[in-house]
Amino acid sequence: MATSSPIETAKRNRGVVFHVSLLYNLVLRHEQRRPWWSHIEQRLILGALPLQNKNHLDLGEGVKAIVTMNQPVELLPNLLSTPVAPAEWENAQIAQCFGSTGDFTPPTLDTIERLVDVQQNTTYVHCKAGRGRSTVVVVAFLVQYRDMKLEEAFEFVKSKRPHVSLHPKQRRILHKFSEKYSSAAGASPTSTST
C-alpha cells in the first residue's frame, strides 16, 4: 500500500473538514436554525457559500457585488452542493471579488484593505458558513467606513448574525487592521473578545 505524503494527507483532511462542515451548515439551514445569510446593513449582507441548487444566484436582494473568501477548491461542485460559479455571477452582471483564504485562517491585511474598498453597491460577503473569514471583511468595513471601534463593529455584526465566530488569528489581523486605520484617524482600537 502506498503512503501519502504529509501534503497529500493535509489536502485530503481539509477536504473532509470542508465537506463535514458544509453538511453541518446545510442541516442547520434545513432545520431553519441558522439563516443562510443575514443583513448587516441595508446594502451589506453576510452569509454562507451561495449554492446553485438552492437558487442563491437569485438572492432577490438587489446584490451587485459578491465578495468570495473561499479557496478555489471550495467553489467546485461536490456531492453535497453546487456553488454558484464565477461565470454565473458574471452572466447575472454581478461583480465578484476574490479574497482566497483558507478556512479558520485570516485574510492578509492587503486582502482586507482591497476587499473593504469594493463595497459600494449592495454586496454579499461570504465564505463557507458566513461565520469567520467573511466576518473579518464585514467587521473591517464597519471599522473603516462606519467609524466603529473594533469591538463595537464585531458586536454589531454578532447582533445581526449571532453565530459568527472569529479564530484567534482572525481577531489578530482585525486588530492590526484597526490599529492601522485608527492611527490614521487618530483613535485607539479595541480588540475583540470573541
PDB file of C-alpha atoms in Angstrom:
ATOM      1  CA  MET A   1       0.000   0.000   0.000  1.00  0.00           C
ATOM      2  CA  ALA A   2       1.386   3.396  -0.984  1.00  0.00           C
ATOM      3  CA  THR A   3       1.746   6.000   1.721  1.00  0.00           C
ATOM      4  CA  SER A   4       0.612   9.562   1.280  1.00  0.00           C
ATOM      5  CA  SER A   5       2.919  12.488   1.677  1.00  0.00           C
ATOM      6  CA  PRO A   6       2.149  14.910   4.525  1.00  0.00           C
ATOM      7  CA  ILE A   7       0.973  17.477   1.945  1.00  0.00           C
ATOM      8  CA  GLU A   8      -1.431  15.000   0.316  1.00  0.00           C
ATOM      9  CA  THR A   9      -2.744  13.966   3.730  1.00  0.00           C
ATOM     10  CA  ALA A  10      -3.280  17.610   4.737  1.00  0.00           C
ATOM     11  CA  LYS A  11      -5.155  18.348   1.490  1.00  0.00           C
ATOM     12  CA  ARG A  12      -7.354  15.281   1.964  1.00  0.00           C
ATOM     13  CA  ASN A  13      -8.059  16.230   5.577  1.00  0.00           C
ATOM     14  CA  ARG A  14      -9.000  19.802   4.543  1.00  0.00           C
ATOM     15  CA  GLY A  15     -11.413  18.335   2.012  1.00  0.00           C
ATOM     16  CA  VAL A  16     -13.038  16.125   4.636  1.00  0.00           C
ATOM     17  CA  VAL A  17     -13.325  19.023   7.105  1.00  0.00           C
ATOM     18  CA  PHE A  18     -14.822  21.256   4.383  1.00  0.00           C
ATOM     19  CA  HIS A  19     -17.486  18.695   3.434  1.00  0.00           C
ATOM     20  CA  VAL A  20     -18.404  17.809   7.021  1.00  0.00           C
ATOM     21  CA  SER A  21     -18.682  21.497   7.886  1.00  0.00           C
ATOM     22  CA  LEU A  22     -20.740  22.244   4.765  1.00  0.00           C
ATOM     23  CA  LEU A  23     -23.075  19.343   5.578  1.00  0.00           C
ATOM     24  CA  TYR A  24     -23.467  20.676   9.124  1.00  0.00           C
ATOM     25  CA  ASN A  25     -24.419  24.111   7.776  1.00  0.00           C
ATOM     26  CA  LEU A  26     -26.868  22.618   5.269  1.00  0.00           C
ATOM     27  CA  VAL A  27     -28.561  20.635   8.045  1.00  0.00           C
ATOM     28  CA  LEU A  28     -28.829  23.702  10.288  1.00  0.00           C
ATOM     29  CA  ARG A  29     -30.289  25.699   7.398  1.00  0.00           C
ATOM     30  CA  HIS A  30     -32.716  22.920   6.524  1.00  0.00           C
ATOM     31  CA  GLU A  31     -33.885  22.799  10.138  1.00  0.00           C
ATOM     32  CA  GLN A  32     -34.246  26.592   9.973  1.00  0.00           C
ATOM     33  CA  ARG A  33     -31.948  27.034  12.966  1.00  0.00           C
ATOM     34  CA  ARG A  34     -29.499  29.210  11.080  1.00  0.00           C
ATOM     35  CA  PRO A  35     -30.168  31.614   8.187  1.00  0.00           C
ATOM     36  CA  TRP A  36     -28.026  31.224   5.075  1.00  0.00           C
ATOM     37  CA  TRP A  37     -27.448  34.980   5.038  1.00  0.00           C
ATOM     38  CA  SER A  38     -28.099  37.987   7.254  1.00  0.00           C
ATOM     39  CA  HIS A  39     -28.468  41.703   6.535  1.00  0.00           C
ATOM     40  CA  ILE A  40     -25.817  43.595   8.443  1.00  0.00           C
ATOM     41  CA  GLU A  41     -26.790  46.947   6.927  1.00  0.00           C
ATOM     42  CA  GLN A  42     -29.198  47.870   4.171  1.00  0.00           C
ATOM     43  CA  ARG A  43     -26.614  47.216   1.439  1.00  0.00           C
ATOM     44  CA  LEU A  44     -24.335  44.751   3.233  1.00  0.00           C
ATOM     45  CA  ILE A  45     -25.173  41.054   3.520  1.00  0.00           C
ATOM     46  CA  LEU A  46     -23.052  38.453   5.314  1.00  0.00           C
ATOM     47  CA  GLY A  47     -23.660  34.832   4.506  1.00  0.00           C
ATOM     48  CA  ALA A  48     -22.659  31.325   3.586  1.00  0.00           C
ATOM     49  CA  LEU A  49     -21.460  29.926   0.271  1.00  0.00           C
ATOM     50  CA  PRO A  50     -24.080  30.710  -2.413  1.00  0.00           C
ATOM     51  CA  LEU A  51     -25.354  27.431  -3.838  1.00  0.00           C
ATOM     52  CA  GLN A  52     -26.758  26.940  -7.316  1.00  0.00           C
ATOM     53  CA  ASN A  53     -29.074  24.117  -6.236  1.00  0.00           C
ATOM     54  CA  LYS A  54     -30.603  26.409  -3.578  1.00  0.00           C
ATOM     55  CA  ASN A  55     -31.292  29.240  -6.076  1.00  0.00           C
ATOM     56  CA  HIS A  56     -28.847  31.582  -4.374  1.00  0.00           C
ATOM     57  CA  LEU A  57     -27.955  33.150  -7.717  1.00  0.00           C
ATOM     58  CA  ASP A  58     -31.270  34.979  -7.412  1.00  0.00           C
ATOM     59  CA  LEU A  59     -30.798  36.343  -3.903  1.00  0.00           C
ATOM     60  CA  GLY A  60     -33.672  38.746  -4.518  1.00  0.00           C
ATOM     61  CA  GLU A  61     -31.766  41.375  -2.575  1.00  0.00           C
ATOM     62  CA  GLY A  62     -30.500  43.607  -5.400  1.00  0.00           C
ATOM     63  CA  VAL A  63     -26.962  42.294  -4.948  1.00  0.00           C
ATOM     64  CA  LYS A  64     -24.492  43.887  -7.372  1.00  0.00           C
ATOM     65  CA  ALA A  65     -21.238  42.541  -5.900  1.00  0.00           C
ATOM     66  CA  ILE A  66     -20.067  39.290  -4.332  1.00  0.00           C
ATOM     67  CA  VAL A  67     -17.005  39.088  -2.096  1.00  0.00           C
ATOM     68  CA  THR A  68     -15.829  35.469  -2.045  1.00  0.00           C
ATOM     69  CA  MET A  69     -13.484  34.476   0.774  1.00  0.00           C
ATOM     70  CA  ASN A  70     -13.275  30.792  -0.213  1.00  0.00           C
ATOM     71  CA  GLN A  71     -10.352  28.906  -1.656  1.00  0.00           C
ATOM     72  CA  PRO A  72     -10.876  27.812  -5.301  1.00  0.00           C
ATOM     73  CA  VAL A  73     -11.400  24.147  -4.348  1.00  0.00           C
ATOM     74  CA  GLU A  74     -14.345  25.155  -2.134  1.00  0.00           C
ATOM     75  CA  LEU A  75     -16.109  26.607  -5.180  1.00  0.00           C
ATOM     76  CA  LEU A  76     -16.152  23.335  -7.139  1.00  0.00           C
ATOM     77  CA  PRO A  77     -19.290  21.194  -7.427  1.00  0.00           C
ATOM     78  CA  ASN A  78     -19.268  18.364  -4.892  1.00  0.00           C
ATOM     79  CA  LEU A  79     -21.521  15.616  -3.562  1.00  0.00           C
ATOM     80  CA  LEU A  80     -23.360  17.993  -1.231  1.00  0.00           C
ATOM     81  CA  SER A  81     -23.858  21.055  -3.376  1.00  0.00           C
ATOM     82  CA  THR A  82     -23.009  23.046  -6.445  1.00  0.00           C
ATOM     83  CA  PRO A  83     -21.716  26.512  -5.570  1.00  0.00           C
ATOM     84  CA  VAL A  84     -22.663  29.334  -7.909  1.00  0.00           C
ATOM     85  CA  ALA A  85     -19.815  29.521 -10.423  1.00  0.00           C
ATOM     86  CA  PRO A  86     -17.975  32.770 -11.212  1.00  0.00           C
ATOM     87  CA  ALA A  87     -19.272  32.651 -14.798  1.00  0.00           C
ATOM     88  CA  GLU A  88     -22.842  32.568 -13.473  1.00  0.00           C
ATOM     89  CA  TRP A  89     -22.270  35.699 -11.394  1.00  0.00           C
ATOM     90  CA  GLU A  90     -20.774  37.372 -14.449  1.00  0.00           C
ATOM     91  CA  ASN A  91     -23.760  36.364 -16.608  1.00  0.00           C
ATOM     92  CA  ALA A  92     -26.048  37.867 -13.966  1.00  0.00           C
ATOM     93  CA  GLN A  93     -23.983  41.101 -14.142  1.00  0.00           C
ATOM     94  CA  ILE A  94     -22.862  40.724 -10.544  1.00  0.00           C
ATOM     95  CA  ALA A  95     -19.232  41.634  -9.931  1.00  0.00           C
ATOM     96  CA  GLN A  96     -17.235  39.079  -7.960  1.00  0.00           C
ATOM     97  CA  CYS A  97     -14.078  39.810  -5.985  1.00  0.00           C
ATOM     98  CA  PHE A  98     -11.914  37.066  -4.540  1.00  0.00           C
ATOM     99  CA  GLY A  99     -10.067  37.024  -1.242  1.00  0.00           C
ATOM    100  CA  SER A 100      -8.972  33.390  -1.385  1.00  0.00           C
ATOM    101  CA  THR A 101      -8.396  32.422   2.247  1.00  0.00           C
ATOM    102  CA  GLY A 102      -8.206  29.050   3.969  1.00  0.00           C
ATOM    103  CA  ASP A 103     -10.906  28.061   6.445  1.00  0.00           C
ATOM    104  CA  PHE A 104     -10.233  29.263  10.012  1.00  0.00           C
ATOM    105  CA  THR A 105      -7.402  31.488   8.810  1.00  0.00           C
ATOM    106  CA  PRO A 106      -7.319  35.239   8.374  1.00  0.00           C
ATOM    107  CA  PRO A 107      -7.002  37.028   5.074  1.00  0.00           C
ATOM    108  CA  THR A 108      -3.905  39.179   4.734  1.00  0.00           C
ATOM    109  CA  LEU A 109      -4.053  42.844   5.678  1.00  0.00           C
ATOM    110  CA  ASP A 110      -3.691  43.764   1.978  1.00  0.00           C
ATOM    111  CA  THR A 111      -6.607  41.492   1.061  1.00  0.00           C
ATOM    112  CA  ILE A 112      -8.824  43.033   3.737  1.00  0.00           C
ATOM    113  CA  GLU A 113      -7.999  46.555   2.568  1.00  0.00           C
ATOM    114  CA  ARG A 114      -8.652  45.630  -1.088  1.00  0.00           C
ATOM    115  CA  LEU A 115     -11.988  43.942  -0.360  1.00  0.00           C
ATOM    116  CA  VAL A 116     -13.275  46.588   2.052  1.00  0.00           C
ATOM    117  CA  ASP A 117     -12.927  49.144  -0.744  1.00  0.00           C
ATOM    118  CA  VAL A 118     -15.177  47.143  -3.096  1.00  0.00           C
ATOM    119  CA  GLN A 119     -18.363  47.506  -1.107  1.00  0.00           C
ATOM    120  CA  GLN A 120     -20.097  50.381  -2.886  1.00  0.00           C
ATOM    121  CA  ASN A 121     -23.254  48.613  -4.053  1.00  0.00           C
ATOM    122  CA  THR A 122     -25.375  46.029  -2.307  1.00  0.00           C
ATOM    123  CA  THR A 123     -22.736  43.427  -1.518  1.00  0.00           C
ATOM    124  CA  TYR A 124     -22.929  39.812  -0.398  1.00  0.00           C
ATOM    125  CA  VAL A 125     -19.800  38.823   1.548  1.00  0.00           C
ATOM    126  CA  HIS A 126     -19.396  35.082   2.079  1.00  0.00           C
ATOM    127  CA  CYS A 127     -17.147  32.216   2.988  1.00  0.00           C
ATOM    128  CA  LYS A 128     -18.319  28.647   3.540  1.00  0.00           C
ATOM    129  CA  ALA A 129     -20.551  29.312   6.555  1.00  0.00           C
ATOM    130  CA  GLY A 130     -20.600  33.105   6.838  1.00  0.00           C
ATOM    131  CA  ARG A 131     -19.043  32.912  10.304  1.00  0.00           C
ATOM    132  CA  GLY A 132     -15.292  33.647  10.151  1.00  0.00           C
ATOM    133  CA  ARG A 133     -13.436  34.691   7.008  1.00  0.00           C
ATOM    134  CA  SER A 134     -16.287  36.784   5.656  1.00  0.00           C
ATOM    135  CA  THR A 135     -16.943  38.251   9.102  1.00  0.00           C
ATOM    136  CA  VAL A 136     -13.388  39.634   9.103  1.00  0.00           C
ATOM    137  CA  VAL A 137     -14.129  41.637   5.946  1.00  0.00           C
ATOM    138  CA  VAL A 138     -17.501  42.897   7.205  1.00  0.00           C
ATOM    139  CA  VAL A 139     -16.083  43.970  10.585  1.00  0.00           C
ATOM    140  CA  ALA A 140     -13.174  45.723   8.825  1.00  0.00           C
ATOM    141  CA  PHE A 141     -15.671  47.531   6.576  1.00  0.00           C
ATOM    142  CA  LEU A 142     -17.588  48.803   9.610  1.00  0.00           C
ATOM    143  CA  VAL A 143     -14.363  49.945  11.305  1.00  0.00           C
ATOM    144  CA  GLN A 144     -13.206  51.802   8.212  1.00  0.00           C
ATOM    145  CA  TYR A 145     -16.421  53.252   6.832  1.00  0.00           C
ATOM    146  CA  ARG A 146     -18.732  53.490   9.843  1.00  0.00           C
ATOM    147  CA  ASP A 147     -16.082  54.750  12.279  1.00  0.00           C
ATOM    148  CA  MET A 148     -16.828  51.917  14.693  1.00  0.00           C
ATOM    149  CA  LYS A 149     -14.344  50.642  17.241  1.00  0.00           C
ATOM    150  CA  LEU A 150     -13.309  47.055  16.591  1.00  0.00           C
ATOM    151  CA  GLU A 151     -15.310  45.523  19.452  1.00  0.00           C
ATOM    152  CA  GLU A 152     -18.339  47.661  18.594  1.00  0.00           C
ATOM    153  CA  ALA A 153     -18.216  46.509  14.957  1.00  0.00           C
ATOM    154  CA  PHE A 154     -17.892  42.846  15.938  1.00  0.00           C
ATOM    155  CA  GLU A 155     -20.773  43.070  18.421  1.00  0.00           C
ATOM    156  CA  PHE A 156     -22.905  44.856  15.808  1.00  0.00           C
ATOM    157  CA  VAL A 157     -22.290  42.024  13.321  1.00  0.00           C
ATOM    158  CA  LYS A 158     -22.951  39.436  16.042  1.00  0.00           C
ATOM    159  CA  SER A 159     -26.276  41.127  16.840  1.00  0.00           C
ATOM    160  CA  LYS A 160     -27.325  40.595  13.211  1.00  0.00           C
ATOM    161  CA  ARG A 161     -25.754  37.131  12.755  1.00  0.00           C
ATOM    162  CA  PRO A 162     -25.384  35.557  16.221  1.00  0.00           C
ATOM    163  CA  HIS A 163     -23.366  32.520  15.115  1.00  0.00           C
ATOM    164  CA  VAL A 164     -20.363  34.482  13.795  1.00  0.00           C
ATOM    165  CA  SER A 165     -17.136  33.321  15.360  1.00  0.00           C
ATOM    166  CA  LEU A 166     -13.578  34.510  14.899  1.00  0.00           C
ATOM    167  CA  HIS A 167     -10.498  32.344  15.269  1.00  0.00           C
ATOM    168  CA  PRO A 168      -7.716  33.985  17.338  1.00  0.00           C
ATOM    169  CA  LYS A 169      -5.659  34.543  14.150  1.00  0.00           C
ATOM    170  CA  GLN A 170      -8.638  36.314  12.567  1.00  0.00           C
ATOM    171  CA  ARG A 171      -9.000  38.532  15.637  1.00  0.00           C
ATOM    172  CA  ARG A 172      -5.289  39.395  15.484  1.00  0.00           C
ATOM    173  CA  ILE A 173      -5.456  40.503  11.845  1.00  0.00           C
ATOM    174  CA  LEU A 174      -8.535  42.605  12.623  1.00  0.00           C
ATOM    175  CA  HIS A 175      -6.656  44.217  15.477  1.00  0.00           C
ATOM    176  CA  LYS A 176      -3.786  45.051  13.080  1.00  0.00           C
ATOM    177  CA  PHE A 177      -6.290  46.486  10.607  1.00  0.00           C
ATOM    178  CA  SER A 178      -7.945  48.512  13.346  1.00  0.00           C
ATOM    179  CA  GLU A 179      -4.587  49.793  14.651  1.00  0.00           C
ATOM    180  CA  LYS A 180      -3.570  50.865  11.165  1.00  0.00           C
ATOM    181  CA  TYR A 181      -6.889  52.512  10.452  1.00  0.00           C
ATOM    182  CA  SER A 182      -7.277  54.046  13.913  1.00  0.00           C
ATOM    183  CA  SER A 183      -3.764  55.506  13.893  1.00  0.00           C
ATOM    184  CA  ALA A 184      -4.568  57.156  10.577  1.00  0.00           C
ATOM    185  CA  ALA A 185      -7.754  58.596  12.095  1.00  0.00           C
ATOM    186  CA  GLY A 186      -6.161  59.388  15.474  1.00  0.00           C
ATOM    187  CA  ALA A 187      -8.283  56.957  17.531  1.00  0.00           C
ATOM    188  CA  SER A 188      -7.333  53.949  19.630  1.00  0.00           C
ATOM    189  CA  PRO A 189      -8.501  50.431  18.643  1.00  0.00           C
ATOM    190  CA  THR A 190     -10.304  47.952  20.847  1.00  0.00           C
ATOM    191  CA  SER A 191      -9.724  44.220  20.415  1.00  0.00           C
ATOM    192  CA  THR A 192     -12.482  41.648  20.004  1.00  0.00           C
ATOM    193  CA  SER A 193     -13.050  39.172  22.800  1.00  0.00           C
ATOM    194  CA  THR A 194     -14.962  36.521  20.873  1.00  0.00           C
TER     195      THR A 194
END
